[in-house]
mmCIF file of C-alpha atoms in Angstrom:
data_model
loop_
_atom_site.group_PDB
_atom_site.id
_atom_site.type_symbol
_atom_site.label_atom_id
_atom_site.label_comp_id
_atom_site.label_asym_id
_atom_site.label_seq_id
_atom_site.Cartn_x
_atom_site.Cartn_y
_atom_site.Cartn_z
ATOM 1 C CA MET A 1 -0.276 -0.225 0.171
ATOM 2 C CA THR A 2 1.426 3.569 -0.951
ATOM 3 C CA GLU A 3 0.274 7.063 1.145
ATOM 4 C CA GLY A 4 -2.804 8.316 -0.950
ATOM 5 C CA GLN A 5 -4.216 11.402 -1.672
ATOM 6 C CA VAL A 6 -4.782 14.333 0.595
ATOM 7 C CA LEU A 7 -8.589 15.084 0.260
ATOM 8 C CA HIS A 8 -8.738 17.762 2.703
ATOM 9 C CA ARG A 9 -6.346 19.450 5.254
ATOM 10 C CA ASP A 10 -7.519 21.684 8.544
ATOM 11 C CA GLU A 11 -5.948 22.360 12.088
ATOM 12 C CA ASP A 12 -7.830 19.652 13.236
ATOM 13 C CA ARG A 13 -7.663 16.442 10.666
ATOM 14 C CA LEU A 14 -5.754 15.870 7.032
ATOM 15 C CA VAL A 15 -8.491 13.424 5.284
ATOM 16 C CA LEU A 16 -6.364 10.905 2.569
ATOM 17 C CA GLU A 17 -7.979 8.756 -0.491
ATOM 18 C CA ASP A 18 -5.558 5.256 -0.413
ATOM 19 C CA PRO A 19 -5.409 3.018 -2.668
ATOM 20 C CA VAL A 20 -5.318 -0.058 -1.482
ATOM 21 C CA ILE A 21 -4.858 -3.826 -2.473
ATOM 22 C CA LEU A 22 -7.856 -5.916 -1.235
ATOM 23 C CA PRO A 23 -6.560 -9.997 0.192
ATOM 24 C CA GLY A 24 -8.372 -11.065 -3.552
ATOM 25 C CA GLY A 25 -5.922 -8.799 -5.404
ATOM 26 C CA GLN A 26 -9.063 -6.402 -6.281
ATOM 27 C CA HIS A 27 -7.359 -2.664 -6.971
ATOM 28 C CA ALA A 28 -9.778 0.174 -4.605
ATOM 29 C CA ARG A 29 -9.361 3.286 -2.989
ATOM 30 C CA ARG A 30 -10.305 3.438 0.963
ATOM 31 C CA LEU A 31 -10.609 6.971 2.506
ATOM 32 C CA ARG A 32 -8.324 7.114 6.075
ATOM 33 C CA LEU A 33 -9.035 10.047 8.625
ATOM 34 C CA LEU A 34 -5.735 11.377 10.730
ATOM 35 C CA ALA A 35 -5.730 13.495 13.137
ATOM 36 C CA ALA A 36 -3.621 16.561 12.127
ATOM 37 C CA GLY A 37 -1.929 17.457 14.948
ATOM 38 C CA PRO A 38 0.696 14.782 16.729
ATOM 39 C CA GLY A 39 -1.201 14.278 20.273
ATOM 40 C CA PRO A 40 -2.631 11.229 21.554
ATOM 41 C CA GLN A 41 -6.446 11.245 21.348
ATOM 42 C CA VAL A 42 -7.095 10.722 24.967
ATOM 43 C CA ALA A 43 -11.068 9.905 26.695
ATOM 44 C CA VAL A 44 -11.614 10.199 30.177
ATOM 45 C CA LEU A 45 -14.122 8.144 33.053
ATOM 46 C CA PRO A 46 -14.787 10.822 35.642
ATOM 47 C CA ARG A 47 -16.198 9.109 38.878
ATOM 48 C CA LEU A 48 -17.711 11.486 41.210
ATOM 49 C CA LYS A 49 -17.804 9.520 44.423
ATOM 50 C CA GLY A 50 -18.404 6.753 43.111
ATOM 51 C CA ASP A 51 -20.333 7.762 40.465
ATOM 52 C CA VAL A 52 -20.212 8.349 36.740
ATOM 53 C CA VAL A 53 -20.090 12.114 34.868
ATOM 54 C CA LEU A 54 -21.078 11.951 31.395
ATOM 55 C CA THR A 55 -21.510 15.301 29.256
ATOM 56 C CA ASP A 56 -24.123 15.765 26.870
ATOM 57 C CA ARG A 57 -21.959 16.907 23.633
ATOM 58 C CA PHE A 58 -22.991 18.433 20.082
ATOM 59 C CA GLN A 59 -20.892 16.128 17.654
ATOM 60 C CA HIS A 60 -21.057 17.097 14.155
ATOM 61 C CA ALA A 61 -21.131 14.428 12.515
ATOM 62 C CA THR A 62 -23.806 12.893 13.057
ATOM 63 C CA ARG A 63 -25.345 16.249 13.597
ATOM 64 C CA THR A 64 -27.163 15.255 17.435
ATOM 65 C CA TRP A 65 -26.267 15.520 21.516
ATOM 66 C CA HIS A 66 -24.633 12.434 22.535
ATOM 67 C CA TRP A 67 -23.871 11.248 25.965
ATOM 68 C CA GLU A 68 -20.399 10.692 26.259
ATOM 69 C CA ILE A 69 -17.181 10.706 29.231
ATOM 70 C CA LEU A 70 -14.218 13.679 28.150
ATOM 71 C CA ARG A 71 -12.719 12.623 25.228
ATOM 72 C CA SER A 72 -10.053 15.259 22.808
ATOM 73 C CA ALA A 73 -6.625 15.466 21.608
ATOM 74 C CA GLY A 74 -3.870 15.675 24.014
ATOM 75 C CA ALA A 75 -0.542 17.606 24.157
ATOM 76 C CA GLU A 76 2.013 16.513 22.032
ATOM 77 C CA GLY A 77 4.662 15.807 24.966
ATOM 78 C CA LEU A 78 2.409 14.865 27.663
ATOM 79 C CA ALA A 79 1.906 11.697 29.142
ATOM 80 C CA GLY A 80 -1.508 10.170 29.224
ATOM 81 C CA THR A 81 -2.530 10.933 32.742
ATOM 82 C CA ASP A 82 -1.108 14.296 32.042
ATOM 83 C CA ASN A 83 -3.780 14.465 28.964
ATOM 84 C CA ALA A 84 -6.324 13.158 30.835
ATOM 85 C CA VAL A 85 -5.847 15.813 34.127
ATOM 86 C CA GLY A 86 -5.879 18.780 31.830
ATOM 87 C CA GLN A 87 -9.199 17.565 30.436
ATOM 88 C CA LEU A 88 -10.824 16.802 33.205
ATOM 89 C CA ARG A 89 -9.694 21.018 34.502
ATOM 90 C CA ASP A 90 -10.402 22.359 31.145
ATOM 91 C CA GLN A 91 -13.603 21.075 30.268
ATOM 92 C CA LEU A 92 -15.261 20.730 33.684
ATOM 93 C CA GLY A 93 -13.449 22.694 36.270
ATOM 94 C CA ALA A 94 -12.620 19.308 38.186
ATOM 95 C CA SER A 95 -9.581 18.913 40.373
ATOM 96 C CA VAL A 96 -8.350 15.025 40.227
ATOM 97 C CA SER A 97 -7.052 13.186 42.587
ATOM 98 C CA GLU A 98 -6.120 9.434 40.947
ATOM 99 C CA VAL A 99 -5.875 8.550 36.985
ATOM 100 C CA ILE A 100 -5.962 4.626 35.647
ATOM 101 C CA GLY A 101 -4.546 3.904 32.674
ATOM 102 C CA LEU A 102 -7.691 1.343 31.132
ATOM 103 C CA GLY A 103 -5.503 0.648 27.156
ATOM 104 C CA GLN A 104 -6.489 2.390 23.872
ATOM 105 C CA VAL A 105 -8.836 1.152 21.409
ATOM 106 C CA HIS A 106 -10.269 2.041 17.813
ATOM 107 C CA ALA A 107 -13.714 4.535 17.939
ATOM 108 C CA ASP A 108 -13.937 3.603 14.441
ATOM 109 C CA ALA A 109 -10.969 1.097 12.561
ATOM 110 C CA ASP A 110 -12.851 1.384 9.332
ATOM 111 C CA VAL A 111 -11.545 5.218 9.083
ATOM 112 C CA LEU A 112 -10.191 6.704 11.731
ATOM 113 C CA ALA A 113 -6.012 5.522 12.059
ATOM 114 C CA GLU A 114 -5.242 7.397 15.748
ATOM 115 C CA PRO A 115 -5.965 4.970 19.168
ATOM 116 C CA VAL A 116 -8.071 6.338 21.658
ATOM 117 C CA TRP A 117 -5.820 6.258 25.382
ATOM 118 C CA LEU A 118 -8.883 5.562 27.822
ATOM 119 C CA TYR A 119 -8.474 6.689 31.233
ATOM 120 C CA ALA A 120 -10.827 6.568 34.462
ATOM 121 C CA ALA A 121 -10.302 9.249 36.923
ATOM 122 C CA ARG A 122 -11.681 10.085 40.388
ATOM 123 C CA ILE A 123 -12.617 13.649 41.060
ATOM 124 C CA ASP A 124 -13.625 15.555 44.060
ATOM 125 C CA ALA A 125 -16.004 17.927 42.135
ATOM 126 C CA VAL A 126 -17.604 19.657 39.013
ATOM 127 C CA GLY A 127 -16.830 22.937 38.586
ATOM 128 C CA ALA A 128 -16.458 25.258 35.385
ATOM 129 C CA VAL A 129 -18.310 23.063 32.663
ATOM 130 C CA ALA A 130 -16.710 24.998 28.777
ATOM 131 C CA HIS A 131 -19.597 24.880 27.215
ATOM 132 C CA GLY A 132 -17.545 26.152 24.679
ATOM 133 C CA GLU A 133 -16.261 22.787 23.828
ATOM 134 C CA ALA A 134 -19.975 21.376 22.370
ATOM 135 C CA ILE A 135 -21.491 20.344 26.276
ATOM 136 C CA ARG A 136 -24.745 21.412 27.015
ATOM 137 C CA GLN A 137 -24.500 20.450 30.550
ATOM 138 C CA VAL A 138 -23.233 17.183 32.267
ATOM 139 C CA CYS A 139 -25.184 14.970 34.496
ATOM 140 C CA THR A 140 -24.087 12.304 36.996
ATOM 141 C CA VAL A 141 -24.950 8.816 37.430
ATOM 142 C CA LEU A 142 -24.650 5.416 39.383
ATOM 143 C CA PHE A 143 -21.896 3.409 37.596
ATOM 144 C CA ALA A 144 -24.803 0.807 36.480
ATOM 145 C CA GLU A 145 -27.464 3.985 35.460
ATOM 146 C CA ALA A 146 -24.602 4.195 33.109
ATOM 147 C CA GLU A 147 -23.998 1.057 31.912
ATOM 148 C CA GLU A 148 -27.896 0.964 31.827
ATOM 149 C CA MET A 149 -27.675 3.514 29.051
ATOM 150 C CA ALA A 150 -25.147 2.014 27.213
ATOM 151 C CA MET A 151 -27.521 -1.044 26.877
ATOM 152 C CA THR A 152 -30.386 0.708 26.108
ATOM 153 C CA GLY A 153 -28.840 3.142 23.288
ATOM 154 C CA GLN A 154 -29.279 6.309 25.196
ATOM 155 C CA ILE A 155 -24.922 5.823 24.711
ATOM 156 C CA THR A 156 -23.919 5.594 21.337
ATOM 157 C CA ASP A 157 -20.125 6.952 21.741
ATOM 158 C CA ALA A 158 -17.167 3.752 20.889
ATOM 159 C CA PRO A 159 -15.165 5.137 23.342
ATOM 160 C CA THR A 160 -17.772 5.684 26.447
ATOM 161 C CA ILE A 161 -18.321 2.066 26.152
ATOM 162 C CA ALA A 162 -15.431 0.638 25.829
ATOM 163 C CA ALA A 163 -14.325 3.170 29.027
ATOM 164 C CA LEU A 164 -16.936 1.328 30.842
ATOM 165 C CA PHE A 165 -16.942 -2.313 29.824
ATOM 166 C CA ARG A 166 -13.140 -1.446 30.756
ATOM 167 C CA ALA A 167 -13.644 -0.202 33.977
ATOM 168 C CA ARG A 168 -16.120 -2.995 34.742
ATOM 169 C CA ARG A 169 -13.337 -5.532 34.220
ATOM 170 C CA THR A 170 -10.418 -3.533 36.013
ATOM 171 C CA GLY A 171 -12.765 -3.483 39.113
ATOM 172 C CA LEU A 172 -13.670 0.032 39.037
ATOM 173 C CA ALA A 173 -17.120 -0.292 38.777
ATOM 174 C CA GLY A 174 -17.793 -0.520 42.464
#
């Protein structure tokens, strides 16, 4: 496979169309979306007194509101935990007492190139919410309620669902 043609580039994203050879030998072209900057994609599951903090955020691609955990590009050169702490501070005005790594996930391996690094974090409070980050509101729910929201389709964001699953599997749901 060779590097593809740049279809679009802006301050956030780079869209490539790559030539590929499929397993059966057919030639095709596939889209690939990359972050324009070198910082890692980070998603953080905030825990406040054992409960899950969810944001109601507008996502442009789906043109709708989504209940999800915090997610954004991190800063290049910072450790993942430092990027998680920065997101909590910048988007929720929260102070952090502990950050736990939950591994990585590919949110849409068909198109998105970079993995999303997942974290859980214990926070002391929710402060000033960054409404400029397309956050309409914040809610706090029991861990089991967040899982039920994922099961019933109220939460559809893949990194959020993966973080809930991994937090449960690592004993952080209690």
